[in-house]
Amino acid sequence: MANMITSELEGLLYGRELDSPVVKVVRALSGHGAVSTSQIARNTGLARSTVSTILADLKRSNLVVEMEARNPGPGRPAVAHSLNPEAGTCVGALLDVDEIRVIVADVAHNVVADLAMPVEREYSPTKAARVVKHAVDTLYKEHSLAYASLIGIGFAVSAPIAPDGRVMRSSALPGWQGTDFREALEPVLQKPIFADSESNCAALAEMMWGAASGSDNFVLLKLNQAVSGAVVVDGKALVGASGSAGEVGHIVVDPHGPLCRCGNRGCLELYCGAGFVAKMAADWLGRSIPVDEIVARAVQGETGFRRLLADAGEAAGRGLSMVGAMINPPLFIISGILAGAGDLLLAPLRASYEKHSFVKRDDVDEAHYPVFRVGKFLDNDNCLGAAGLVLRHSSRLK
Ligand SMILES: [Zn+2]
């Protein structure tokens, strides 16, 4: 039974009839999880009555189920439609420097299982394919899922991926430069392959499950050891000509500054990343201290650590004001380990953005001034977003 619905779902998701109303409805459900008839109509541009008829057909064939809406508006019926969770599963995999992480989600957007596997640094694409296959087999066996229910595997890669599917230069996966990602992984996995950079996947996770839920236009800034980012326009993370759109951390803010791991000098990352905070704290204390401890002690009220986070926020706000001058997004999501400090980071970041921004708060009404929000996911967002690539049918490699 489940196999039959999965085949039907795959036929609709991967078929060529992109303009067919039923395909539009199925893709909207796959991309958005549980949604109302009106939301599907808005999303697809189809008439509400057409959507209702299609939904009734899809329910009869067991591909769609009805459920209670998560956030029903006042007076609205609390009913949402979703793909049947038994209709299929997808996998999100994060290819990190020394770890490969895998999550399994069903097509109704529920996370079913996850697993992290350590790998030796500088692993090859073939090794990655084998580790992912092993992790997926283990999880599917553990949760009594059939491999046949798997409709696609999304990858969050610690490197930019060009639109032609080739991996660009990256210090995290040095041996992968120029690799055709799909050619390297598909023979082992035998499933449709989707891939994007880690930060674009993180943005997708915030949009589908997190702090940017309901927003189709926003900029993500992720403050970890590496400072990364993503620019989401009309629900899609920009990839750019060579896959490096949204690399906010490598905006050069001081051409005479210290060398960055990317080979340039004075990149923003060197002034607002976790590495900056850790280095300053170590200089101050005379010994190294983990970044999560710095954040925790700042939250507890230690003045020196608060100042370091405020300095990072100030630099980040200045960097984002440059992004604001270019694309004026309505929403900034700030995530990563430093975002755990909440307003200790965000308040100076906002003030700095306002100070350096082209558009001032007094120039526009509140609704047109950017909102700054801490991301929902401080961990595992890349992996979740990688599964999101499959559900949103985004960045499929062919
Ligand atoms: Zn750099």
XYZ file of C-alpha atoms and ligand atoms in Angstrom:
399
model
C 0.000 0.000 0.000
C 2.642 2.523 1.116
C 4.740 1.586 -1.929
C 1.883 2.381 -4.276
C 1.270 5.828 -2.780
C 5.020 6.530 -2.853
C 5.172 5.693 -6.573
C 2.195 7.944 -7.223
C 3.805 10.759 -5.219
C 7.131 10.349 -7.059
C 5.273 10.405 -10.378
C 3.707 13.748 -9.447
C 6.820 15.306 -7.888
C 9.325 14.208 -10.505
C 7.127 14.089 -13.617
C 7.311 16.623 -16.407
C 3.799 18.043 -16.005
C 4.912 21.065 -13.973
C 1.970 23.181 -15.137
C -0.660 20.614 -14.207
C -2.877 21.869 -11.334
C -2.585 18.597 -9.395
C 1.232 18.736 -9.554
C 1.145 22.339 -8.327
C -1.020 21.336 -5.351
C 1.160 18.328 -4.473
C 4.327 20.424 -4.685
C 2.760 23.116 -2.484
C 1.865 20.475 0.118
C 5.312 18.909 -0.073
C 7.005 22.286 0.313
C 4.815 23.754 3.038
C 3.694 20.856 5.239
C 0.222 21.271 6.749
C -1.607 24.106 4.970
C -5.154 25.359 4.454
C -7.017 25.364 1.142
C -6.656 29.160 0.934
C -2.912 28.987 1.522
C -2.551 26.436 -1.282
C -4.673 28.630 -3.570
C -2.461 31.638 -2.781
C 0.701 29.638 -3.236
C -0.260 28.028 -6.550
C -2.336 30.809 -8.102
C -5.181 28.301 -8.608
C -8.829 29.067 -7.806
C -9.923 27.932 -4.343
C -12.639 25.729 -5.871
C -10.071 24.007 -8.124
C -7.834 23.362 -5.095
C -10.787 21.899 -3.140
C -11.661 19.499 -5.975
C -8.036 18.367 -6.340
C -7.674 17.889 -2.564
C -10.830 15.737 -2.482
C -9.373 13.513 -5.254
C -6.003 13.277 -3.507
C -7.710 12.318 -0.235
C -9.625 9.552 -2.000
C -6.354 8.123 -3.297
C -4.910 8.405 0.234
C -2.115 10.758 -0.835
C -3.437 13.621 1.290
C -4.806 13.640 4.830
C -6.713 16.227 6.810
C -5.453 17.472 10.151
C -5.929 20.243 12.657
C -4.274 23.483 11.557
C -1.338 24.522 13.735
C -2.142 28.246 13.811
C -5.753 28.758 12.790
C -6.776 32.415 12.487
C -9.821 33.770 14.340
C -13.055 32.443 12.861
C -11.232 30.185 10.400
C -11.935 26.457 10.410
C -9.043 24.715 12.105
C -8.428 22.325 9.211
C -5.241 21.862 7.265
C -4.207 19.431 4.565
C -0.951 17.606 4.416
C 0.641 14.850 2.381
C -0.002 11.496 4.024
C 3.059 10.902 6.252
C 3.020 7.295 5.031
C 3.337 8.402 1.409
C 7.093 8.822 1.565
C 10.239 9.794 3.424
C 13.232 11.935 2.641
C 16.742 12.191 4.017
C 18.823 15.235 4.865
C 22.573 14.739 5.212
C 25.217 17.162 6.423
C 28.720 16.623 5.065
C 30.787 18.330 7.741
C 34.557 18.449 8.216
C 34.831 15.387 10.480
C 31.264 14.171 10.827
C 28.402 13.080 8.591
C 24.970 13.620 10.036
C 21.735 12.206 8.685
C 18.086 12.867 9.488
C 14.979 11.165 8.164
C 11.721 13.084 7.753
C 8.377 12.050 6.336
C 6.646 14.022 3.577
C 4.346 15.634 6.164
C 7.460 17.387 7.576
C 7.866 15.269 10.738
C 11.429 14.374 11.702
C 11.479 10.631 12.296
C 15.101 9.823 13.152
C 18.645 11.147 13.164
C 22.178 9.841 13.437
C 25.670 11.383 13.499
C 28.701 9.413 12.349
C 32.302 10.537 12.858
C 34.498 10.342 9.739
C 38.202 10.912 9.190
C 38.946 14.400 7.903
C 39.454 14.925 4.160
C 37.189 11.988 3.284
C 36.446 11.357 -0.382
C 33.045 11.671 -2.111
C 32.896 7.854 -2.460
C 33.497 7.452 1.266
C 30.748 10.014 1.978
C 28.295 8.099 -0.219
C 29.056 4.841 1.618
C 28.724 6.422 5.082
C 25.399 8.046 4.166
C 24.081 4.778 2.704
C 25.119 2.906 5.845
C 23.503 5.526 8.122
C 20.289 5.500 6.088
C 20.124 1.681 6.055
C 20.660 1.626 9.835
C 17.959 4.211 10.540
C 15.430 2.690 8.114
C 15.919 -0.738 9.679
C 15.627 0.664 13.210
C 12.380 2.475 12.387
C 10.927 -0.263 10.135
C 10.923 1.987 7.072
C 11.310 0.705 3.508
C 14.143 2.150 1.385
C 11.523 2.250 -1.394
C 9.664 4.953 0.577
C 12.690 7.273 0.243
C 11.891 9.881 -2.415
C 15.193 11.794 -2.387
C 18.327 12.698 -0.446
C 19.303 16.302 0.220
C 22.866 17.283 1.084
C 24.117 20.257 3.043
C 27.726 20.646 1.939
C 30.494 22.622 3.667
C 31.326 24.210 0.321
C 29.541 26.270 -2.306
C 27.870 24.179 -5.020
C 27.742 25.780 -8.463
C 24.468 25.587 -10.401
C 25.987 22.853 -12.625
C 26.435 20.651 -9.512
C 30.206 21.036 -9.170
C 31.738 21.612 -5.749
C 33.699 24.864 -5.490
C 36.900 25.578 -3.531
C 36.470 25.055 0.200
C 38.846 24.703 3.132
C 36.428 22.225 4.768
C 36.361 19.663 1.920
C 39.645 20.352 0.113
C 39.690 17.217 -2.050
C 36.232 17.844 -3.478
C 36.931 20.892 -5.631
C 35.526 20.359 -9.122
C 33.713 17.122 -8.163
C 30.410 16.535 -9.938
C 28.341 15.971 -6.814
C 25.570 13.875 -8.313
C 27.913 11.657 -10.340
C 29.886 10.945 -7.162
C 26.942 10.027 -4.914
C 24.053 8.774 -7.016
C 25.568 5.404 -8.054
C 25.743 4.312 -4.390
C 22.488 5.877 -3.200
C 20.295 5.242 -6.267
C 17.920 8.091 -5.391
C 17.353 11.647 -6.670
C 20.093 13.885 -5.240
C 19.637 17.475 -4.071
C 22.478 19.633 -2.739
C 23.212 23.148 -1.557
C 25.657 24.908 0.734
C 25.249 24.446 4.493
C 24.122 28.019 5.020
C 21.479 27.892 2.285
C 20.174 24.704 3.918
C 20.151 26.430 7.326
C 18.062 29.248 5.822
C 15.628 26.711 4.389
C 15.248 25.084 7.833
C 14.428 28.463 9.411
C 11.919 29.152 6.632
C 10.189 25.755 6.783
C 10.322 24.997 10.514
C 11.811 27.939 12.356
C 12.082 31.668 12.983
C 11.453 32.678 9.349
C 8.322 30.566 9.058
C 5.867 32.422 6.813
C 8.584 34.732 5.405
C 9.696 34.304 1.814
C 12.255 37.116 1.861
C 15.003 37.332 4.462
C 18.728 37.216 5.111
C 20.323 34.667 7.434
C 23.533 35.442 9.316
C 25.086 32.526 11.138
C 27.711 33.327 13.742
C 29.784 30.226 14.365
C 33.540 29.714 14.042
C 32.772 30.391 10.398
C 30.420 33.273 9.678
C 28.078 32.291 6.890
C 24.842 33.538 5.485
C 22.085 33.142 2.953
C 19.852 35.443 0.964
C 16.319 34.129 0.477
C 14.226 35.777 -2.240
C 10.665 34.633 -2.965
C 11.195 31.444 -0.974
C 14.449 30.430 -2.691
C 17.988 30.794 -1.359
C 20.138 32.570 -3.951
C 22.905 30.370 -5.329
C 24.738 32.849 -7.559
C 26.935 32.279 -10.602
C 29.370 30.021 -8.744
C 27.334 28.968 -5.701
C 28.736 31.550 -3.284
C 25.814 33.991 -2.912
C 25.174 35.034 0.695
C 28.777 34.677 1.947
C 28.283 37.652 4.257
C 31.198 36.555 6.460
C 33.650 37.306 3.671
C 32.675 40.898 3.007
C 36.003 42.708 3.427
C 35.600 45.334 6.143
C 39.323 46.152 6.550
C 41.674 45.510 3.605
C 44.643 45.874 5.981
C 43.166 43.519 8.585
C 44.414 40.029 9.501
C 44.456 37.191 6.971
C 41.222 35.229 6.700
C 41.011 31.478 6.020
C 39.610 32.399 2.577
C 42.897 34.096 1.651
C 41.676 37.695 1.819
C 42.331 40.207 4.577
C 39.948 41.733 7.082
C 36.791 39.705 6.328
C 33.755 40.355 8.539
C 34.110 36.828 9.995
C 37.302 37.945 11.764
C 35.366 40.573 13.761
C 32.076 38.894 14.639
C 32.581 35.113 14.507
C 32.930 32.685 17.395
C 36.667 32.580 16.590
C 36.969 36.321 17.247
C 35.139 36.052 20.574
C 37.217 33.021 21.627
C 40.506 34.716 20.726
C 39.658 37.930 22.574
C 38.513 35.961 25.629
C 41.719 33.892 25.609
C 43.868 37.048 25.393
C 41.929 38.517 28.302
C 41.974 35.428 30.536
C 45.412 34.132 29.558
C 43.912 30.712 28.691
C 41.487 29.356 26.140
C 37.803 28.995 26.989
C 35.010 27.282 24.999
C 32.662 29.629 23.167
C 29.517 28.134 24.707
C 30.977 28.925 28.139
C 31.655 32.521 27.065
C 28.023 32.840 25.939
C 26.717 31.234 29.150
C 28.840 33.476 31.393
C 27.763 36.565 29.453
C 24.134 35.553 29.982
C 24.894 35.119 33.704
C 26.095 38.724 33.762
C 29.905 38.741 33.475
C 30.748 42.178 32.121
C 33.863 41.282 30.091
C 32.098 38.521 28.180
C 29.087 40.781 27.623
C 31.394 43.379 26.109
C 32.906 40.800 23.724
C 29.468 39.766 22.477
C 28.464 43.414 22.122
C 31.619 44.025 20.036
C 30.733 41.055 17.819
C 27.150 42.357 17.508
C 28.413 45.819 16.576
C 30.612 44.404 13.801
C 27.845 42.093 12.556
C 25.368 45.000 12.422
C 27.840 47.036 10.365
C 28.251 44.117 7.943
C 24.498 43.666 7.654
C 24.026 47.378 6.941
C 25.996 46.762 3.715
C 23.661 43.900 2.865
C 20.729 46.178 3.733
C 22.010 48.892 1.402
C 22.097 46.363 -1.442
C 18.874 44.423 -0.997
C 16.885 45.990 1.871
C 15.425 42.719 3.243
C 12.424 42.881 5.618
C 13.864 40.270 8.004
C 17.274 39.234 9.330
C 17.615 35.899 11.123
C 20.683 35.705 13.359
C 21.727 32.170 14.269
C 24.789 30.146 15.225
C 26.431 29.668 18.609
C 26.748 33.396 19.412
C 23.005 33.921 18.835
C 22.487 31.919 22.042
C 23.306 35.205 23.826
C 19.978 36.639 22.589
C 19.620 40.376 23.152
C 23.173 40.704 24.494
C 24.195 40.238 20.865
C 21.071 41.462 19.091
C 20.658 44.849 20.814
C 24.138 46.142 19.818
C 23.691 44.517 16.391
C 20.423 46.398 15.803
C 21.907 49.685 17.057
C 24.921 49.281 14.786
C 22.727 48.409 11.804
C 20.683 51.566 12.407
C 23.842 53.670 12.775
C 25.352 52.470 9.484
C 22.174 51.815 7.530
C 21.099 53.826 4.489
C 17.451 53.750 5.626
C 16.947 55.017 9.212
C 14.173 53.962 11.542
C 12.582 57.430 11.377
C 12.525 57.341 7.555
C 9.895 54.607 7.351
C 6.961 53.277 9.330
C 7.658 50.311 11.573
C 6.252 47.775 9.112
C 8.932 48.732 6.573
C 11.920 48.644 8.901
C 13.797 45.334 9.037
C 13.047 42.922 11.860
C 15.977 41.171 13.583
C 15.214 37.791 15.103
C 17.263 35.016 16.700
C 17.063 31.772 14.716
C 15.142 28.838 16.130
C 17.870 26.322 15.401
C 21.243 26.792 16.989
C 22.123 23.217 16.018
C 21.184 20.661 13.320
C 19.619 23.285 11.032
C 21.798 22.310 8.047
C 20.630 18.722 8.158
C 16.992 19.675 8.524
C 17.306 22.129 5.635
C 18.932 19.421 3.514
C 15.770 17.325 3.955
C 13.887 20.528 3.130
C 15.645 20.652 -0.265
C 13.871 17.417 -1.196
C 10.479 18.548 0.154
C 10.736 21.943 -1.557
C 12.146 20.356 -4.700
C 14.971 22.859 -4.590
C 18.512 22.437 -5.995
C 17.970 19.007 -7.511
C 21.079 17.870 -9.372
C 20.413 16.303 -12.755
Zn 37.355 35.612 4.307
